[in-house]
Amino acid sequence: MHRFHDVRDAQISPDGKWVAYTVNSVDTTADKSDTDVWMVSWDGAQQIRLTSSPEGENAPRWSPDGKYLSFLSGRPGKSKGTQVWLLDRQGGEAQQFTDVKGRISSYEWSPDSKKLLLLMADRDPSDTDDDRPAGQGQGGANAKAPKPIVIDRYKFKQDVVGYLTQRPPRIYIYDLGTKKAEALTSESIEAASPAWSPDGQWIAFLGKEGKDAERYNTWNVYVLEAKAGAAPKQITHYDGAHASASRARPEWSPDGTRLVYLQSTAAKLEAYNMPRLAVVSVSGGEPKLLAGNLDRSVSAPRFLTDGASILFLVADDRYEYLARVPANGGAVERLSKGQGVVSMFSQGKDGHLAVLAGSDVVPGEVNAFENGELRPLTHHNDALMAEFKLGVTEDFSCKAKDGNEVHGLITKPADYEQGRKYPTLLRIHGGPNGQDAHSFNFERQIFAANGYVVVQVNYRGSSGRGEKYQTAIAADWGNKEVVDLQAAMDHVVATGLADPDRLGVGGWSYGGILTDAIIAKDHRFKAATSGAGTAFPIALYGVDQYIMQYEEEIGAPWKVGLEPWMRISYGFLHADQITTPTLFMGGEKDFNVPLVGGEQMYEALRSLGIATQLVVYPASFHGITRPSYQKDRIERYLAWYAKYLKAAPDSHVTTTAGGGNQ
């Protein structure tokens, strides 16, 4: 698992001759991961590692004049915390460039290469100097007692970040000559995803303001003159949720007159957000929706260099591809073909396109996109992949009992024999707004390598099947999704692929939530693993980070009564119907789906005498990032499933790291 390299963030140089990118690798001895900056020549002949410090570097960006390659890093320098560092393209070591006290979350070069645009939040007084959240610093007998945490806002916690006591991020301009940062936005507006205009005179960004801003996750597009004291102008007015900054940033047309952005689903359906492509004049006016007939999630829109068309990514039924649409409206053209996933792209001034692309058998790598074809530029995982014999991943579809058409993926063991029935695992993705797709997935391959058929289902609520499909489960969790999951298992049993007496289930996050729901309704599963889930959502009201969703989608209990909350709590309220031995897992410091969700289900099964175990990963958030814990989790999965789904553990099944102590 930890020999894989995670390639991300491809960025084409201004001259089009190089692509910078990051590579994340794992140091198992130090039990930590590290991200470094690399670059590859456009012809793929030269591949150069540019950084190697243990602190890690990310967000590589070229200065428009081509003189520098910058990056973010918390490596030791003139000041602590994450700063912008510069690599002179003529050679030499990286030099710390910014010296700011705030927390930089993103940055961008001005078109004339004389300024940086910083998105930066003030540091919380209780934060440590090394950019770890409060309470994560070094302690000791003589450590000073931390200050009390004072809360005075509606949504007051966020996973990894912790308690939200700091002021919202603001936009700053950092001058290369004076090395001074000057605030452009005030504390009255929360800003995100800023972008320079082509002439460097204006800045577009997503923002929210007003007395109810912190109660609703509603963001709009603003334009601001790039000088201190200028007043932001709101140019869109819609009830839209904020999507991922890197894939939803408003982008300028080459002539600076228009912006393309993502107009998202109303805040009430934020969890099932399906962004739509829109263009609006910088002067304001009615936005124009593009690709109106494309009922699929889109992301990362960019004007082509000629301004006539817009490039973007489309998530479509187990795939993600690059597409193009005329900027004034028209038909959508799919550009990237074949089975696989394009997860990001970078456009050069000369029209070159670099993309990150992968498939079931190829982890994501940097590719040149030319004449409709992918040309691999990097090969960080080629040697490792050559060592493996992989399971084959195939599409499947079936009908649920209520008539819904269910789509998903089946991965068979590498040594699959036609006609043989296999122990089968239903592995449920999180989200729910996401999809299992044809990208490389280590988990399904390690299960297949241990002799399991792996079934993954894009149940209702998943992306890739249209807005109606995504929103079908609003305020009705654990119902239609379970119907779809059961249909998939009926299908693999009926086709003779799955052994009906050796079925397992499991997932993380919303996958854990659905695991809790399905084992309370379906007794055919002989083993389950539920990670970072919950089956009693009302117990998480005010405890997790989803207060806005609870009140918007479900409704406050004293307003709507208990019935809607009880309906989505089937797994906990009917725990006495569960017969499946279940392993519960979670991060000790998870504010996304707090550990209490797993603790309650563990205690319920323990009370009922059902075989169960609870594994808590110390000082871990929702995503388990410590390499030794990642390895431990996989080993425990394998041991738990082997114990209940295999008559006798096969010699190749891992049972170490305490996994056999159930």
XYZ file of C-alpha atoms in Angstrom, residues 385-645:
261
model
C 2.269 -2.074 -11.083
C 4.338 -4.447 -13.197
C 4.764 -6.661 -10.111
C 1.026 -7.236 -9.695
C -1.593 -9.489 -11.126
C -4.794 -7.487 -10.779
C -8.442 -8.371 -10.542
C -10.603 -7.359 -13.489
C -13.170 -4.630 -12.837
C -16.375 -4.717 -14.872
C -19.595 -2.693 -15.116
C -22.882 -4.218 -14.069
C -26.493 -3.067 -13.913
C -29.642 -4.539 -12.389
C -33.143 -3.589 -11.322
C -34.144 -2.763 -7.751
C -37.481 -3.974 -6.413
C -38.995 -0.489 -6.879
C -37.874 -0.359 -10.517
C -34.749 1.779 -10.118
C -31.916 0.880 -12.469
C -28.807 0.245 -10.368
C -25.289 0.663 -11.781
C -22.024 -0.428 -10.212
C -18.694 -2.202 -10.511
C -17.641 -5.793 -9.870
C -13.992 -6.708 -9.316
C -13.148 -10.386 -9.603
C -10.113 -12.129 -8.094
C -7.090 -12.236 -10.372
C -7.323 -16.033 -10.545
C -11.082 -16.005 -11.150
C -12.564 -19.288 -12.397
C -15.804 -19.267 -14.356
C -18.599 -21.101 -12.543
C -17.040 -20.920 -9.090
C -18.896 -19.122 -6.296
C -16.770 -16.697 -4.283
C -17.002 -15.018 -0.897
C -18.240 -11.542 -1.826
C -17.854 -8.114 -0.230
C -20.262 -5.232 -0.736
C -18.057 -2.165 -0.243
C -20.082 1.051 0.023
C -18.661 4.441 -0.946
C -19.067 7.559 1.182
C -20.486 10.909 0.302
C -23.194 10.090 -0.522
C -22.512 12.573 -3.314
C -19.712 10.710 -5.077
C -19.348 7.648 -7.232
C -17.342 4.471 -7.596
C -15.533 4.932 -10.890
C -12.967 3.375 -13.201
C -9.957 4.768 -11.357
C -7.344 2.701 -9.560
C -8.666 1.570 -6.182
C -6.206 -0.122 -3.850
C -8.859 -1.379 -1.455
C -10.854 -3.328 -4.026
C -7.663 -4.812 -5.449
C -6.353 -5.979 -2.065
C -9.697 -7.626 -1.340
C -9.677 -9.292 -4.775
C -6.110 -10.450 -4.133
C -7.381 -12.161 -0.984
C -9.947 -14.154 -2.941
C -13.047 -11.960 -2.710
C -15.405 -10.691 -5.362
C -15.857 -6.970 -4.640
C -19.165 -5.244 -5.421
C -19.414 -1.435 -5.499
C -22.749 0.265 -6.078
C -23.627 3.802 -7.121
C -26.804 3.805 -5.093
C -29.370 6.627 -5.247
C -27.726 9.731 -3.821
C -24.532 9.086 -5.811
C -23.283 11.465 -8.496
C -22.926 10.602 -12.177
C -26.582 9.765 -12.839
C -28.233 13.192 -12.823
C -29.797 15.592 -10.348
C -33.007 13.637 -9.736
C -30.956 10.525 -8.939
C -28.721 12.465 -6.542
C -31.530 14.178 -4.641
C -33.727 11.069 -4.383
C -32.585 10.352 -0.817
C -32.961 13.861 0.626
C -34.253 13.628 4.227
C -34.728 9.874 3.719
C -31.357 8.333 4.562
C -30.860 4.592 4.663
C -33.952 3.710 2.633
C -33.647 3.821 -1.167
C -29.878 3.335 -0.937
C -30.408 0.059 0.928
C -32.925 -1.066 -1.707
C -30.278 -0.470 -4.385
C -27.544 -2.229 -2.404
C -29.746 -5.244 -1.813
C -30.581 -5.411 -5.538
C -26.871 -5.550 -6.356
C -26.320 -8.440 -3.963
C -29.367 -10.263 -5.330
C -27.800 -9.831 -8.774
C -24.369 -11.265 -7.953
C -25.959 -14.191 -6.121
C -28.396 -14.899 -8.965
C -25.615 -14.897 -11.570
C -23.728 -17.537 -9.577
C -20.782 -15.287 -8.872
C -21.333 -14.774 -5.139
C -21.611 -17.518 -2.540
C -24.852 -16.590 -0.698
C -23.490 -18.075 2.523
C -20.337 -15.933 2.478
C -21.397 -12.315 2.037
C -19.751 -9.367 3.769
C -20.419 -5.633 3.777
C -18.614 -2.484 4.854
C -17.764 1.134 4.211
C -16.450 4.387 5.670
C -18.318 7.625 6.419
C -21.667 7.482 4.586
C -20.561 3.969 3.654
C -20.462 3.221 7.382
C -23.880 4.818 7.849
C -25.331 2.575 5.144
C -23.567 -0.467 6.601
C -25.358 0.155 9.901
C -28.656 0.528 8.038
C -28.378 -2.559 5.843
C -27.334 -5.007 8.557
C -30.455 -4.007 10.516
C -32.631 -4.867 7.503
C -30.783 -7.758 5.832
C -29.521 -10.797 7.756
C -27.618 -12.523 4.982
C -24.333 -10.710 5.715
C -22.006 -12.822 7.846
C -19.508 -10.004 8.553
C -19.528 -6.199 8.474
C -17.058 -3.347 8.990
C -18.513 0.077 9.768
C -16.054 2.975 9.761
C -16.833 6.544 10.863
C -20.572 5.969 10.664
C -23.665 6.628 12.720
C -27.141 5.138 12.961
C -28.711 7.721 15.277
C -28.253 11.162 13.636
C -30.203 13.124 16.240
C -27.416 12.302 18.699
C -25.001 14.203 16.420
C -27.065 17.409 16.245
C -24.627 20.076 17.451
C -21.895 17.464 17.864
C -20.623 17.133 14.281
C -20.010 19.689 11.508
C -23.356 19.275 9.690
C -25.629 21.606 11.641
C -26.624 23.491 8.461
C -27.626 20.285 6.685
C -29.589 19.001 9.678
C -31.718 22.140 9.944
C -32.098 22.747 6.198
C -32.731 19.165 5.084
C -34.268 17.381 8.075
C -35.482 20.278 10.211
C -34.908 21.122 13.846
C -36.549 18.440 16.059
C -38.698 21.000 17.888
C -40.033 22.256 14.526
C -40.656 19.044 12.589
C -41.078 16.615 15.448
C -39.187 13.403 16.015
C -40.654 11.320 13.174
C -38.209 12.457 10.431
C -35.297 11.843 12.777
C -36.527 8.430 13.851
C -37.063 7.419 10.219
C -33.383 7.962 9.426
C -32.273 6.202 12.615
C -33.456 2.709 11.679
C -30.130 0.975 12.350
C -29.861 2.128 15.954
C -33.543 1.900 16.870
C -33.706 -1.613 15.393
C -30.310 -2.809 16.575
C -32.063 -5.835 18.076
C -32.629 -7.058 14.507
C -28.890 -7.149 13.750
C -27.261 -10.576 13.643
C -24.086 -9.659 11.721
C -20.721 -9.640 13.551
C -19.567 -6.056 13.052
C -16.265 -4.254 13.445
C -16.678 -0.534 14.233
C -13.825 1.927 13.619
C -13.192 5.658 13.808
C -10.815 8.520 14.462
C -10.589 9.839 18.005
C -10.723 13.493 16.873
C -13.220 13.119 14.014
C -15.516 16.189 13.859
C -17.021 15.045 10.538
C -18.742 11.895 11.785
C -17.630 11.792 15.417
C -16.657 8.574 17.096
C -19.851 8.609 19.181
C -21.706 7.204 16.155
C -19.593 4.052 16.198
C -19.487 3.898 19.977
C -23.283 3.808 20.215
C -23.603 0.994 17.680
C -20.753 -0.948 19.274
C -22.395 -0.662 22.695
C -25.771 -1.687 21.264
C -24.357 -4.866 19.728
C -22.309 -5.579 22.836
C -25.496 -5.215 24.905
C -27.291 -7.614 22.557
C -24.511 -10.198 22.622
C -23.603 -9.832 18.935
C -19.922 -10.320 18.100
C -18.417 -6.849 17.770
C -15.265 -4.814 18.302
C -14.483 -1.091 18.397
C -11.154 0.243 17.069
C -10.244 3.862 17.845
C -7.354 5.532 16.017
C -5.755 8.031 18.445
C -5.442 11.716 17.437
C -6.966 10.905 14.028
C -9.572 12.843 12.068
C -12.211 11.578 9.625
C -9.632 10.577 7.067
C -7.077 8.230 8.613
C -3.728 9.625 7.435
C -1.089 8.030 9.657
C 0.482 5.296 7.479
C 0.666 2.689 10.235
C -3.033 3.208 10.996
C -3.917 2.905 7.300
C -2.099 -0.418 7.194
C -3.681 -1.520 10.453
C -7.160 -0.757 9.094
C -6.649 -2.887 5.979
C -5.255 -5.761 8.058
C -8.227 -5.617 10.416
C -10.651 -5.637 7.494
C -8.987 -8.736 6.071
C -8.838 -10.538 9.409
C -12.464 -9.779 10.302
C -13.795 -10.903 6.941
C -11.572 -13.999 6.920
C -12.806 -15.029 10.356
C -16.462 -15.039 9.332
C -16.421 -15.634 5.565
